[in-house]
Amino acid sequence: MALEATVGDDGMVYIRETEQPDVVAVTTAAKWEAFVKGVLAGEFDHFAAEVAEVGEGAGTAGVAGGEAAARTCGAAHRS
């Protein structure tokens, strides 16, 4: 699973998951920036840790940490 984000001509940020590309979330650039800053600051790392703990030994492929997610989010936002 990966998230894709782009800024539309209207200035809104459009976000979708690659596994469900027809489902699109829309937000403002200001809210997206706040989210990316939170990811970079590690504010959501505990969610990834909880998922990793639940998935241990269950054959999960792993969970991307906050830093990797931040790089993805930041790169997608700048495009």
JSON list of N, CA and C in Angstrom, two decimals:
[
{"chain": "A", "resi": 1, "resn": "MET", "atom": "N", "xyz": [0.84, -1.17, 0.00]},
{"chain": "A", "resi": 1, "resn": "MET", "atom": "CA", "xyz": [0.00, 0.00, 0.00]},
{"chain": "A", "resi": 1, "resn": "MET", "atom": "C", "xyz": [0.89, 1.24, 0.00]},
{"chain": "A", "resi": 2, "resn": "ALA", "atom": "N", "xyz": [0.48, 2.22, -0.75]},
{"chain": "A", "resi": 2, "resn": "ALA", "atom": "CA", "xyz": [1.17, 3.50, -0.77]},
{"chain": "A", "resi": 2, "resn": "ALA", "atom": "C", "xyz": [0.13, 4.61, -0.92]},
{"chain": "A", "resi": 3, "resn": "LEU", "atom": "N", "xyz": [0.45, 5.76, -0.42]},
{"chain": "A", "resi": 3, "resn": "LEU", "atom": "CA", "xyz": [-0.41, 6.92, -0.60]},
{"chain": "A", "resi": 3, "resn": "LEU", "atom": "C", "xyz": [0.16, 7.79, -1.70]},
{"chain": "A", "resi": 4, "resn": "GLU", "atom": "N", "xyz": [-0.74, 8.35, -2.48]},
{"chain": "A", "resi": 4, "resn": "GLU", "atom": "CA", "xyz": [-0.35, 9.31, -3.52]},
{"chain": "A", "resi": 4, "resn": "GLU", "atom": "C", "xyz": [-1.05, 10.62, -3.19]},
{"chain": "A", "resi": 5, "resn": "ALA", "atom": "N", "xyz": [-0.34, 11.71, -3.33]},
{"chain": "A", "resi": 5, "resn": "ALA", "atom": "CA", "xyz": [-0.91, 13.02, -3.07]},
{"chain": "A", "resi": 5, "resn": "ALA", "atom": "C", "xyz": [-0.49, 13.98, -4.18]},
{"chain": "A", "resi": 6, "resn": "THR", "atom": "N", "xyz": [-1.41, 14.85, -4.55]},
{"chain": "A", "resi": 6, "resn": "THR", "atom": "CA", "xyz": [-1.10, 15.86, -5.55]},
{"chain": "A", "resi": 6, "resn": "THR", "atom": "C", "xyz": [-1.91, 17.11, -5.25]},
{"chain": "A", "resi": 7, "resn": "VAL", "atom": "N", "xyz": [-1.41, 18.23, -5.69]},
{"chain": "A", "resi": 7, "resn": "VAL", "atom": "CA", "xyz": [-2.12, 19.50, -5.54]},
{"chain": "A", "resi": 7, "resn": "VAL", "atom": "C", "xyz": [-2.83, 19.79, -6.85]},
{"chain": "A", "resi": 8, "resn": "GLY", "atom": "N", "xyz": [-4.14, 19.99, -6.77]},
{"chain": "A", "resi": 8, "resn": "GLY", "atom": "CA", "xyz": [-4.92, 20.27, -7.96]},
{"chain": "A", "resi": 8, "resn": "GLY", "atom": "C", "xyz": [-4.83, 21.72, -8.38]},
{"chain": "A", "resi": 9, "resn": "ASP", "atom": "N", "xyz": [-5.38, 22.01, -9.55]},
{"chain": "A", "resi": 9, "resn": "ASP", "atom": "CA", "xyz": [-5.40, 23.39, -10.05]},
{"chain": "A", "resi": 9, "resn": "ASP", "atom": "C", "xyz": [-6.14, 24.33, -9.11]},
{"chain": "A", "resi": 10, "resn": "ASP", "atom": "N", "xyz": [-7.04, 23.76, -8.30]},
{"chain": "A", "resi": 10, "resn": "ASP", "atom": "CA", "xyz": [-7.82, 24.55, -7.36]},
{"chain": "A", "resi": 10, "resn": "ASP", "atom": "C", "xyz": [-7.09, 24.80, -6.04]},
{"chain": "A", "resi": 11, "resn": "GLY", "atom": "N", "xyz": [-5.85, 24.28, -5.91]},
{"chain": "A", "resi": 11, "resn": "GLY", "atom": "CA", "xyz": [-5.07, 24.48, -4.70]},
{"chain": "A", "resi": 11, "resn": "GLY", "atom": "C", "xyz": [-5.36, 23.46, -3.61]},
{"chain": "A", "resi": 12, "resn": "MET", "atom": "N", "xyz": [-6.32, 22.59, -3.82]},
{"chain": "A", "resi": 12, "resn": "MET", "atom": "CA", "xyz": [-6.65, 21.55, -2.84]},
{"chain": "A", "resi": 12, "resn": "MET", "atom": "C", "xyz": [-5.71, 20.37, -3.02]},
{"chain": "A", "resi": 13, "resn": "VAL", "atom": "N", "xyz": [-5.49, 19.62, -1.95]},
{"chain": "A", "resi": 13, "resn": "VAL", "atom": "CA", "xyz": [-4.62, 18.45, -1.99]},
{"chain": "A", "resi": 13, "resn": "VAL", "atom": "C", "xyz": [-5.50, 17.21, -2.10]},
{"chain": "A", "resi": 14, "resn": "TYR", "atom": "N", "xyz": [-5.21, 16.37, -3.09]},
{"chain": "A", "resi": 14, "resn": "TYR", "atom": "CA", "xyz": [-5.96, 15.15, -3.36]},
{"chain": "A", "resi": 14, "resn": "TYR", "atom": "C", "xyz": [-5.09, 13.96, -2.97]},
{"chain": "A", "resi": 15, "resn": "ILE", "atom": "N", "xyz": [-5.65, 13.08, -2.12]},
{"chain": "A", "resi": 15, "resn": "ILE", "atom": "CA", "xyz": [-4.89, 11.96, -1.57]},
{"chain": "A", "resi": 15, "resn": "ILE", "atom": "C", "xyz": [-5.65, 10.68, -1.85]},
{"chain": "A", "resi": 16, "resn": "ARG", "atom": "N", "xyz": [-4.92, 9.65, -2.30]},
{"chain": "A", "resi": 16, "resn": "ARG", "atom": "CA", "xyz": [-5.56, 8.35, -2.51]},
{"chain": "A", "resi": 16, "resn": "ARG", "atom": "C", "xyz": [-4.58, 7.24, -2.17]},
{"chain": "A", "resi": 17, "resn": "GLU", "atom": "N", "xyz": [-5.14, 6.07, -1.93]},
{"chain": "A", "resi": 17, "resn": "GLU", "atom": "CA", "xyz": [-4.34, 4.87, -1.66]},
{"chain": "A", "resi": 17, "resn": "GLU", "atom": "C", "xyz": [-4.22, 4.11, -2.98]},
{"chain": "A", "resi": 18, "resn": "THR", "atom": "N", "xyz": [-3.05, 3.59, -3.26]},
{"chain": "A", "resi": 18, "resn": "THR", "atom": "CA", "xyz": [-2.85, 2.91, -4.54]},
{"chain": "A", "resi": 18, "resn": "THR", "atom": "C", "xyz": [-3.74, 1.68, -4.71]},
{"chain": "A", "resi": 19, "resn": "GLU", "atom": "N", "xyz": [-4.11, 1.05, -3.60]},
{"chain": "A", "resi": 19, "resn": "GLU", "atom": "CA", "xyz": [-4.96, -0.14, -3.68]},
{"chain": "A", "resi": 19, "resn": "GLU", "atom": "C", "xyz": [-6.43, 0.20, -3.93]},
{"chain": "A", "resi": 20, "resn": "GLN", "atom": "N", "xyz": [-6.84, 1.44, -3.66]},
{"chain": "A", "resi": 20, "resn": "GLN", "atom": "CA", "xyz": [-8.21, 1.90, -3.90]},
{"chain": "A", "resi": 20, "resn": "GLN", "atom": "C", "xyz": [-8.16, 3.28, -4.56]},
{"chain": "A", "resi": 21, "resn": "PRO", "atom": "N", "xyz": [-7.69, 3.35, -5.80]},
{"chain": "A", "resi": 21, "resn": "PRO", "atom": "CA", "xyz": [-7.48, 4.65, -6.44]},
{"chain": "A", "resi": 21, "resn": "PRO", "atom": "C", "xyz": [-8.76, 5.45, -6.70]},
{"chain": "A", "resi": 22, "resn": "ASP", "atom": "N", "xyz": [-9.92, 4.80, -6.66]},
{"chain": "A", "resi": 22, "resn": "ASP", "atom": "CA", "xyz": [-11.16, 5.53, -6.89]},
{"chain": "A", "resi": 22, "resn": "ASP", "atom": "C", "xyz": [-11.64, 6.30, -5.66]},
{"chain": "A", "resi": 23, "resn": "VAL", "atom": "N", "xyz": [-11.08, 5.99, -4.49]},
{"chain": "A", "resi": 23, "resn": "VAL", "atom": "CA", "xyz": [-11.44, 6.68, -3.25]},
{"chain": "A", "resi": 23, "resn": "VAL", "atom": "C", "xyz": [-10.42, 7.78, -3.03]},
{"chain": "A", "resi": 24, "resn": "VAL", "atom": "N", "xyz": [-10.88, 9.03, -3.07]},
{"chain": "A", "resi": 24, "resn": "VAL", "atom": "CA", "xyz": [-9.97, 10.18, -2.98]},
{"chain": "A", "resi": 24, "resn": "VAL", "atom": "C", "xyz": [-10.40, 11.07, -1.82]},
{"chain": "A", "resi": 25, "resn": "ALA", "atom": "N", "xyz": [-9.46, 11.38, -0.96]},
{"chain": "A", "resi": 25, "resn": "ALA", "atom": "CA", "xyz": [-9.69, 12.33, 0.12]},
{"chain": "A", "resi": 25, "resn": "ALA", "atom": "C", "xyz": [-9.17, 13.69, -0.34]},
{"chain": "A", "resi": 26, "resn": "VAL", "atom": "N", "xyz": [-9.87, 14.74, 0.02]},
{"chain": "A", "resi": 26, "resn": "VAL", "atom": "CA", "xyz": [-9.48, 16.09, -0.39]},
{"chain": "A", "resi": 26, "resn": "VAL", "atom": "C", "xyz": [-9.32, 16.94, 0.86]},
{"chain": "A", "resi": 27, "resn": "THR", "atom": "N", "xyz": [-8.23, 17.72, 0.90]},
{"chain": "A", "resi": 27, "resn": "THR", "atom": "CA", "xyz": [-7.98, 18.59, 2.04]},
{"chain": "A", "resi": 27, "resn": "THR", "atom": "C", "xyz": [-7.33, 19.88, 1.55]},
{"chain": "A", "resi": 28, "resn": "THR", "atom": "N", "xyz": [-7.18, 20.81, 2.45]},
{"chain": "A", "resi": 28, "resn": "THR", "atom": "CA", "xyz": [-6.53, 22.08, 2.10]},
{"chain": "A", "resi": 28, "resn": "THR", "atom": "C", "xyz": [-5.01, 21.93, 2.19]},
{"chain": "A", "resi": 29, "resn": "ALA", "atom": "N", "xyz": [-4.31, 22.81, 1.53]},
{"chain": "A", "resi": 29, "resn": "ALA", "atom": "CA", "xyz": [-2.85, 22.79, 1.58]},
{"chain": "A", "resi": 29, "resn": "ALA", "atom": "C", "xyz": [-2.36, 23.03, 3.01]},
{"chain": "A", "resi": 30, "resn": "ALA", "atom": "N", "xyz": [-3.05, 23.90, 3.77]},
{"chain": "A", "resi": 30, "resn": "ALA", "atom": "CA", "xyz": [-2.64, 24.18, 5.15]},
{"chain": "A", "resi": 30, "resn": "ALA", "atom": "C", "xyz": [-2.77, 22.95, 6.03]},
{"chain": "A", "resi": 31, "resn": "LYS", "atom": "N", "xyz": [-3.86, 22.20, 5.87]},
{"chain": "A", "resi": 31, "resn": "LYS", "atom": "CA", "xyz": [-4.04, 20.98, 6.66]},
{"chain": "A", "resi": 31, "resn": "LYS", "atom": "C", "xyz": [-3.02, 19.92, 6.26]},
{"chain": "A", "resi": 32, "resn": "TRP", "atom": "N", "xyz": [-2.72, 19.82, 4.97]},
{"chain": "A", "resi": 32, "resn": "TRP", "atom": "CA", "xyz": [-1.72, 18.86, 4.50]},
{"chain": "A", "resi": 32, "resn": "TRP", "atom": "C", "xyz": [-0.36, 19.21, 5.09]},
{"chain": "A", "resi": 33, "resn": "GLU", "atom": "N", "xyz": [0.01, 20.48, 5.07]},
{"chain": "A", "resi": 33, "resn": "GLU", "atom": "CA", "xyz": [1.29, 20.92, 5.64]},
{"chain": "A", "resi": 33, "resn": "GLU", "atom": "C", "xyz": [1.36, 20.56, 7.12]},
{"chain": "A", "resi": 34, "resn": "ALA", "atom": "N", "xyz": [0.26, 20.76, 7.86]},
{"chain": "A", "resi": 34, "resn": "ALA", "atom": "CA", "xyz": [0.24, 20.43, 9.28]},
{"chain": "A", "resi": 34, "resn": "ALA", "atom": "C", "xyz": [0.43, 18.93, 9.48]},
{"chain": "A", "resi": 35, "resn": "PHE", "atom": "N", "xyz": [-0.20, 18.12, 8.63]},
{"chain": "A", "resi": 35, "resn": "PHE", "atom": "CA", "xyz": [-0.05, 16.68, 8.70]},
{"chain": "A", "resi": 35, "resn": "PHE", "atom": "C", "xyz": [1.39, 16.27, 8.45]},
{"chain": "A", "resi": 36, "resn": "VAL", "atom": "N", "xyz": [2.00, 16.80, 7.40]},
{"chain": "A", "resi": 36, "resn": "VAL", "atom": "CA", "xyz": [3.39, 16.45, 7.06]},
{"chain": "A", "resi": 36, "resn": "VAL", "atom": "C", "xyz": [4.32, 16.86, 8.19]},
{"chain": "A", "resi": 37, "resn": "LYS", "atom": "N", "xyz": [4.12, 18.03, 8.76]},
{"chain": "A", "resi": 37, "resn": "LYS", "atom": "CA", "xyz": [4.95, 18.46, 9.89]},
{"chain": "A", "resi": 37, "resn": "LYS", "atom": "C", "xyz": [4.79, 17.51, 11.07]},
{"chain": "A", "resi": 38, "resn": "GLY", "atom": "N", "xyz": [3.56, 17.04, 11.31]},
{"chain": "A", "resi": 38, "resn": "GLY", "atom": "CA", "xyz": [3.32, 16.08, 12.39]},
{"chain": "A", "resi": 38, "resn": "GLY", "atom": "C", "xyz": [4.03, 14.76, 12.14]},
{"chain": "A", "resi": 39, "resn": "VAL", "atom": "N", "xyz": [4.02, 14.30, 10.90]},
{"chain": "A", "resi": 39, "resn": "VAL", "atom": "CA", "xyz": [4.72, 13.06, 10.56]},
{"chain": "A", "resi": 39, "resn": "VAL", "atom": "C", "xyz": [6.21, 13.24, 10.79]},
{"chain": "A", "resi": 40, "resn": "LEU", "atom": "N", "xyz": [6.76, 14.34, 10.32]},
{"chain": "A", "resi": 40, "resn": "LEU", "atom": "CA", "xyz": [8.19, 14.61, 10.49]},
{"chain": "A", "resi": 40, "resn": "LEU", "atom": "C", "xyz": [8.58, 14.70, 11.97]},
{"chain": "A", "resi": 41, "resn": "ALA", "atom": "N", "xyz": [7.67, 15.20, 12.79]},
{"chain": "A", "resi": 41, "resn": "ALA", "atom": "CA", "xyz": [7.93, 15.35, 14.23]},
{"chain": "A", "resi": 41, "resn": "ALA", "atom": "C", "xyz": [7.70, 14.05, 14.99]},
{"chain": "A", "resi": 42, "resn": "GLY", "atom": "N", "xyz": [7.21, 13.01, 14.31]},
{"chain": "A", "resi": 42, "resn": "GLY", "atom": "CA", "xyz": [7.00, 11.72, 14.98]},
{"chain": "A", "resi": 42, "resn": "GLY", "atom": "C", "xyz": [5.70, 11.62, 15.73]},
{"chain": "A", "resi": 43, "resn": "GLU", "atom": "N", "xyz": [4.77, 12.54, 15.49]},
{"chain": "A", "resi": 43, "resn": "GLU", "atom": "CA", "xyz": [3.50, 12.55, 16.22]},
{"chain": "A", "resi": 43, "resn": "GLU", "atom": "C", "xyz": [2.64, 11.32, 15.98]},
{"chain": "A", "resi": 44, "resn": "PHE", "atom": "N", "xyz": [2.87, 10.60, 14.90]},
{"chain": "A", "resi": 44, "resn": "PHE", "atom": "CA", "xyz": [2.04, 9.45, 14.57]},
{"chain": "A", "resi": 44, "resn": "PHE", "atom": "C", "xyz": [2.78, 8.13, 14.69]},
{"chain": "A", "resi": 45, "resn": "ASP", "atom": "N", "xyz": [4.02, 8.15, 15.15]},
{"chain": "A", "resi": 45, "resn": "ASP", "atom": "CA", "xyz": [4.83, 6.94, 15.22]},
{"chain": "A", "resi": 45, "resn": "ASP", "atom": "C", "xyz": [4.19, 5.87, 16.11]},
{"chain": "A", "resi": 46, "resn": "HIS", "atom": "N", "xyz": [3.48, 6.28, 17.15]},
{"chain": "A", "resi": 46, "resn": "HIS", "atom": "CA", "xyz": [2.87, 5.28, 18.03]},
{"chain": "A", "resi": 46, "resn": "HIS", "atom": "C", "xyz": [1.82, 4.45, 17.30]},
{"chain": "A", "resi": 47, "resn": "PHE", "atom": "N", "xyz": [1.17, 5.01, 16.28]},
{"chain": "A", "resi": 47, "resn": "PHE", "atom": "CA", "xyz": [0.22, 4.22, 15.50]},
{"chain": "A", "resi": 47, "resn": "PHE", "atom": "C", "xyz": [0.94, 3.10, 14.74]},
{"chain": "A", "resi": 48, "resn": "ALA", "atom": "N", "xyz": [2.08, 3.41, 14.15]},
{"chain": "A", "resi": 48, "resn": "ALA", "atom": "CA", "xyz": [2.85, 2.41, 13.42]},
{"chain": "A", "resi": 48, "resn": "ALA", "atom": "C", "xyz": [3.37, 1.34, 14.37]},
{"chain": "A", "resi": 49, "resn": "ALA", "atom": "N", "xyz": [3.78, 1.73, 15.58]},
{"chain": "A", "resi": 49, "resn": "ALA", "atom": "CA", "xyz": [4.28, 0.77, 16.56]},
{"chain": "A", "resi": 49, "resn": "ALA", "atom": "C", "xyz": [3.17, -0.17, 16.99]},
{"chain": "A", "resi": 50, "resn": "GLU", "atom": "N", "xyz": [1.95, 0.34, 17.16]},
{"chain": "A", "resi": 50, "resn": "GLU", "atom": "CA", "xyz": [0.82, -0.50, 17.55]},
{"chain": "A", "resi": 50, "resn": "GLU", "atom": "C", "xyz": [0.51, -1.52, 16.46]},
{"chain": "A", "resi": 51, "resn": "VAL", "atom": "N", "xyz": [0.53, -1.11, 15.22]},
{"chain": "A", "resi": 51, "resn": "VAL", "atom": "CA", "xyz": [0.25, -2.01, 14.11]},
{"chain": "A", "resi": 51, "resn": "VAL", "atom": "C", "xyz": [1.34, -3.07, 14.01]},
{"chain": "A", "resi": 52, "resn": "ALA", "atom": "N", "xyz": [2.59, -2.67, 14.20]},
{"chain": "A", "resi": 52, "resn": "ALA", "atom": "CA", "xyz": [3.71, -3.61, 14.13]},
{"chain": "A", "resi": 52, "resn": "ALA", "atom": "C", "xyz": [3.59, -4.65, 15.24]},
{"chain": "A", "resi": 53, "resn": "GLU", "atom": "N", "xyz": [3.20, -4.24, 16.44]},
{"chain": "A", "resi": 53, "resn": "GLU", "atom": "CA", "xyz": [3.04, -5.18, 17.55]},
{"chain": "A", "resi": 53, "resn": "GLU", "atom": "C", "xyz": [1.93, -6.18, 17.27]},
{"chain": "A", "resi": 54, "resn": "VAL", "atom": "N", "xyz": [0.83, -5.74, 16.73]},
{"chain": "A", "resi": 54, "resn": "VAL", "atom": "CA", "xyz": [-0.28, -6.62, 16.40]},
{"chain": "A", "resi": 54, "resn": "VAL", "atom": "C", "xyz": [0.12, -7.59, 15.31]},
{"chain": "A", "resi": 55, "resn": "GLY", "atom": "N", "xyz": [0.91, -7.12, 14.34]},
{"chain": "A", "resi": 55, "resn": "GLY", "atom": "CA", "xyz": [1.28, -7.94, 13.20]},
{"chain": "A", "resi": 55, "resn": "GLY", "atom": "C", "xyz": [2.45, -8.87, 13.44]},
{"chain": "A", "resi": 56, "resn": "GLU", "atom": "N", "xyz": [3.16, -8.75, 14.56]},
{"chain": "A", "resi": 56, "resn": "GLU", "atom": "CA", "xyz": [4.32, -9.60, 14.81]},
{"chain": "A", "resi": 56, "resn": "GLU", "atom": "C", "xyz": [3.92, -11.07, 14.79]},
{"chain": "A", "resi": 57, "resn": "GLY", "atom": "N", "xyz": [4.61, -11.84, 13.98]},
{"chain": "A", "resi": 57, "resn": "GLY", "atom": "CA", "xyz": [4.35, -13.27, 13.90]},
{"chain": "A", "resi": 57, "resn": "GLY", "atom": "C", "xyz": [3.12, -13.62, 13.09]},
{"chain": "A", "resi": 58, "resn": "ALA", "atom": "N", "xyz": [2.45, -12.62, 12.53]},
{"chain": "A", "resi": 58, "resn": "ALA", "atom": "CA", "xyz": [1.23, -12.87, 11.77]},
{"chain": "A", "resi": 58, "resn": "ALA", "atom": "C", "xyz": [1.47, -12.83, 10.27]},
{"chain": "A", "resi": 59, "resn": "GLY", "atom": "N", "xyz": [2.75, -12.80, 9.87]},
{"chain": "A", "resi": 59, "resn": "GLY", "atom": "CA", "xyz": [3.06, -12.82, 8.45]},
{"chain": "A", "resi": 59, "resn": "GLY", "atom": "C", "xyz": [2.89, -11.48, 7.77]},
{"chain": "A", "resi": 60, "resn": "THR", "atom": "N", "xyz": [2.94, -10.38, 8.52]},
{"chain": "A", "resi": 60, "resn": "THR", "atom": "CA", "xyz": [2.81, -9.07, 7.90]},
{"chain": "A", "resi": 60, "resn": "THR", "atom": "C", "xyz": [4.12, -8.68, 7.25]},
{"chain": "A", "resi": 61, "resn": "ALA", "atom": "N", "xyz": [4.02, -7.85, 6.24]},
{"chain": "A", "resi": 61, "resn": "ALA", "atom": "CA", "xyz": [5.21, -7.43, 5.52]},
{"chain": "A", "resi": 61, "resn": "ALA", "atom": "C", "xyz": [5.96, -6.33, 6.24]},
{"chain": "A", "resi": 62, "resn": "GLY", "atom": "N", "xyz": [5.34, -5.67, 7.20]},
{"chain": "A", "resi": 62, "resn": "GLY", "atom": "CA", "xyz": [6.00, -4.61, 7.94]},
{"chain": "A", "resi": 62, "resn": "GLY", "atom": "C", "xyz": [5.25, -3.30, 7.82]},
{"chain": "A", "resi": 63, "resn": "VAL", "atom": "N", "xyz": [5.67, -2.33, 8.58]},
{"chain": "A", "resi": 63, "resn": "VAL", "atom": "CA", "xyz": [5.01, -1.04, 8.63]},
{"chain": "A", "resi": 63, "resn": "VAL", "atom": "C", "xyz": [6.05, 0.03, 8.38]},
{"chain": "A", "resi": 64, "resn": "ALA", "atom": "N", "xyz": [5.74, 0.97, 7.51]},
{"chain": "A", "resi": 64, "resn": "ALA", "atom": "CA", "xyz": [6.66, 2.08, 7.27]},
{"chain": "A", "resi": 64, "resn": "ALA", "atom": "C", "xyz": [6.66, 3.01, 8.47]},
{"chain": "A", "resi": 65, "resn": "GLY", "atom": "N", "xyz": [7.82, 3.41, 8.91]},
{"chain": "A", "resi": 65, "resn": "GLY", "atom": "CA", "xyz": [7.91, 4.32, 10.04]},
{"chain": "A", "resi": 65, "resn": "GLY", "atom": "C", "xyz": [7.63, 5.75, 9.63]},
{"chain": "A", "resi": 66, "resn": "GLY", "atom": "N", "xyz": [7.57, 6.62, 10.62]},
{"chain": "A", "resi": 66, "resn": "GLY", "atom": "CA", "xyz": [7.25, 8.01, 10.39]},
{"chain": "A", "resi": 66, "resn": "GLY", "atom": "C", "xyz": [8.20, 8.71, 9.43]},
{"chain": "A", "resi": 67, "resn": "GLU", "atom": "N", "xyz": [9.50, 8.41, 9.55]},
{"chain": "A", "resi": 67, "resn": "GLU", "atom": "CA", "xyz": [10.47, 9.06, 8.67]},
{"chain": "A", "resi": 67, "resn": "GLU", "atom": "C", "xyz": [10.24, 8.71, 7.21]},
{"chain": "A", "resi": 68, "resn": "ALA", "atom": "N", "xyz": [9.99, 7.43, 6.92]},
{"chain": "A", "resi": 68, "resn": "ALA", "atom": "CA", "xyz": [9.74, 7.01, 5.54]},
{"chain": "A", "resi": 68, "resn": "ALA", "atom": "C", "xyz": [8.46, 7.63, 5.03]},
{"chain": "A", "resi": 69, "resn": "ALA", "atom": "N", "xyz": [7.44, 7.65, 5.88]},
{"chain": "A", "resi": 69, "resn": "ALA", "atom": "CA", "xyz": [6.17, 8.25, 5.47]},
{"chain": "A", "resi": 69, "resn": "ALA", "atom": "C", "xyz": [6.32, 9.74, 5.22]},
{"chain": "A", "resi": 70, "resn": "ALA", "atom": "N", "xyz": [7.12, 10.39, 6.05]},
{"chain": "A", "resi": 70, "resn": "ALA", "atom": "CA", "xyz": [7.32, 11.83, 5.89]},
{"chain": "A", "resi": 70, "resn": "ALA", "atom": "C", "xyz": [8.04, 12.12, 4.57]},
{"chain": "A", "resi": 71, "resn": "ARG", "atom": "N", "xyz": [9.04, 11.30, 4.24]},
{"chain": "A", "resi": 71, "resn": "ARG", "atom": "CA", "xyz": [9.74, 11.52, 2.97]},
{"chain": "A", "resi": 71, "resn": "ARG", "atom": "C", "xyz": [8.76, 11.35, 1.82]},
{"chain": "A", "resi": 72, "resn": "THR", "atom": "N", "xyz": [7.90, 10.34, 1.88]},
{"chain": "A", "resi": 72, "resn": "THR", "atom": "CA", "xyz": [6.93, 10.11, 0.82]},
{"chain": "A", "resi": 72, "resn": "THR", "atom": "C", "xyz": [5.94, 11.27, 0.75]},
{"chain": "A", "resi": 73, "resn": "CYS", "atom": "N", "xyz": [5.41, 11.65, 1.91]},
{"chain": "A", "resi": 73, "resn": "CYS", "atom": "CA", "xyz": [4.42, 12.73, 1.93]},
{"chain": "A", "resi": 73, "resn": "CYS", "atom": "C", "xyz": [5.03, 14.03, 1.45]},
{"chain": "A", "resi": 74, "resn": "GLY", "atom": "N", "xyz": [6.22, 14.34, 1.93]},
{"chain": "A", "resi": 74, "resn": "GLY", "atom": "CA", "xyz": [6.86, 15.58, 1.52]},
{"chain": "A", "resi": 74, "resn": "GLY", "atom": "C", "xyz": [7.16, 15.61, 0.04]},
{"chain": "A", "resi": 75, "resn": "ALA", "atom": "N", "xyz": [7.64, 14.50, -0.49]},
{"chain": "A", "resi": 75, "resn": "ALA", "atom": "CA", "xyz": [7.96, 14.44, -1.92]},
{"chain": "A", "resi": 75, "resn": "ALA", "atom": "C", "xyz": [6.70, 14.57, -2.76]},
{"chain": "A", "resi": 76, "resn": "ALA", "atom": "N", "xyz": [5.63, 13.91, -2.32]},
{"chain": "A", "resi": 76, "resn": "ALA", "atom": "CA", "xyz": [4.38, 13.97, -3.08]},
{"chain": "A", "resi": 76, "resn": "ALA", "atom": "C", "xyz": [3.82, 15.38, -3.04]},
{"chain": "A", "resi": 77, "resn": "HIS", "atom": "N", "xyz": [3.97, 16.04, -1.91]},
{"chain": "A", "resi": 77, "resn": "HIS", "atom": "CA", "xyz": [3.42, 17.38, -1.77]},
{"chain": "A", "resi": 77, "resn": "HIS", "atom": "C", "xyz": [4.16, 18.40, -2.63]},
{"chain": "A", "resi": 78, "resn": "ARG", "atom": "N", "xyz": [5.45, 18.21, -2.79]},
{"chain": "A", "resi": 78, "resn": "ARG", "atom": "CA", "xyz": [6.24, 19.17, -3.56]},
{"chain": "A", "resi": 78, "resn": "ARG", "atom": "C", "xyz": [6.08, 18.99, -5.06]},
{"chain": "A", "resi": 79, "resn": "SER", "atom": "N", "xyz": [5.51, 17.89, -5.50]},
{"chain": "A", "resi": 79, "resn": "SER", "atom": "CA", "xyz": [5.43, 17.65, -6.94]},
{"chain": "A", "resi": 79, "resn": "SER", "atom": "C", "xyz": [4.35, 18.46, -7.60]}
]
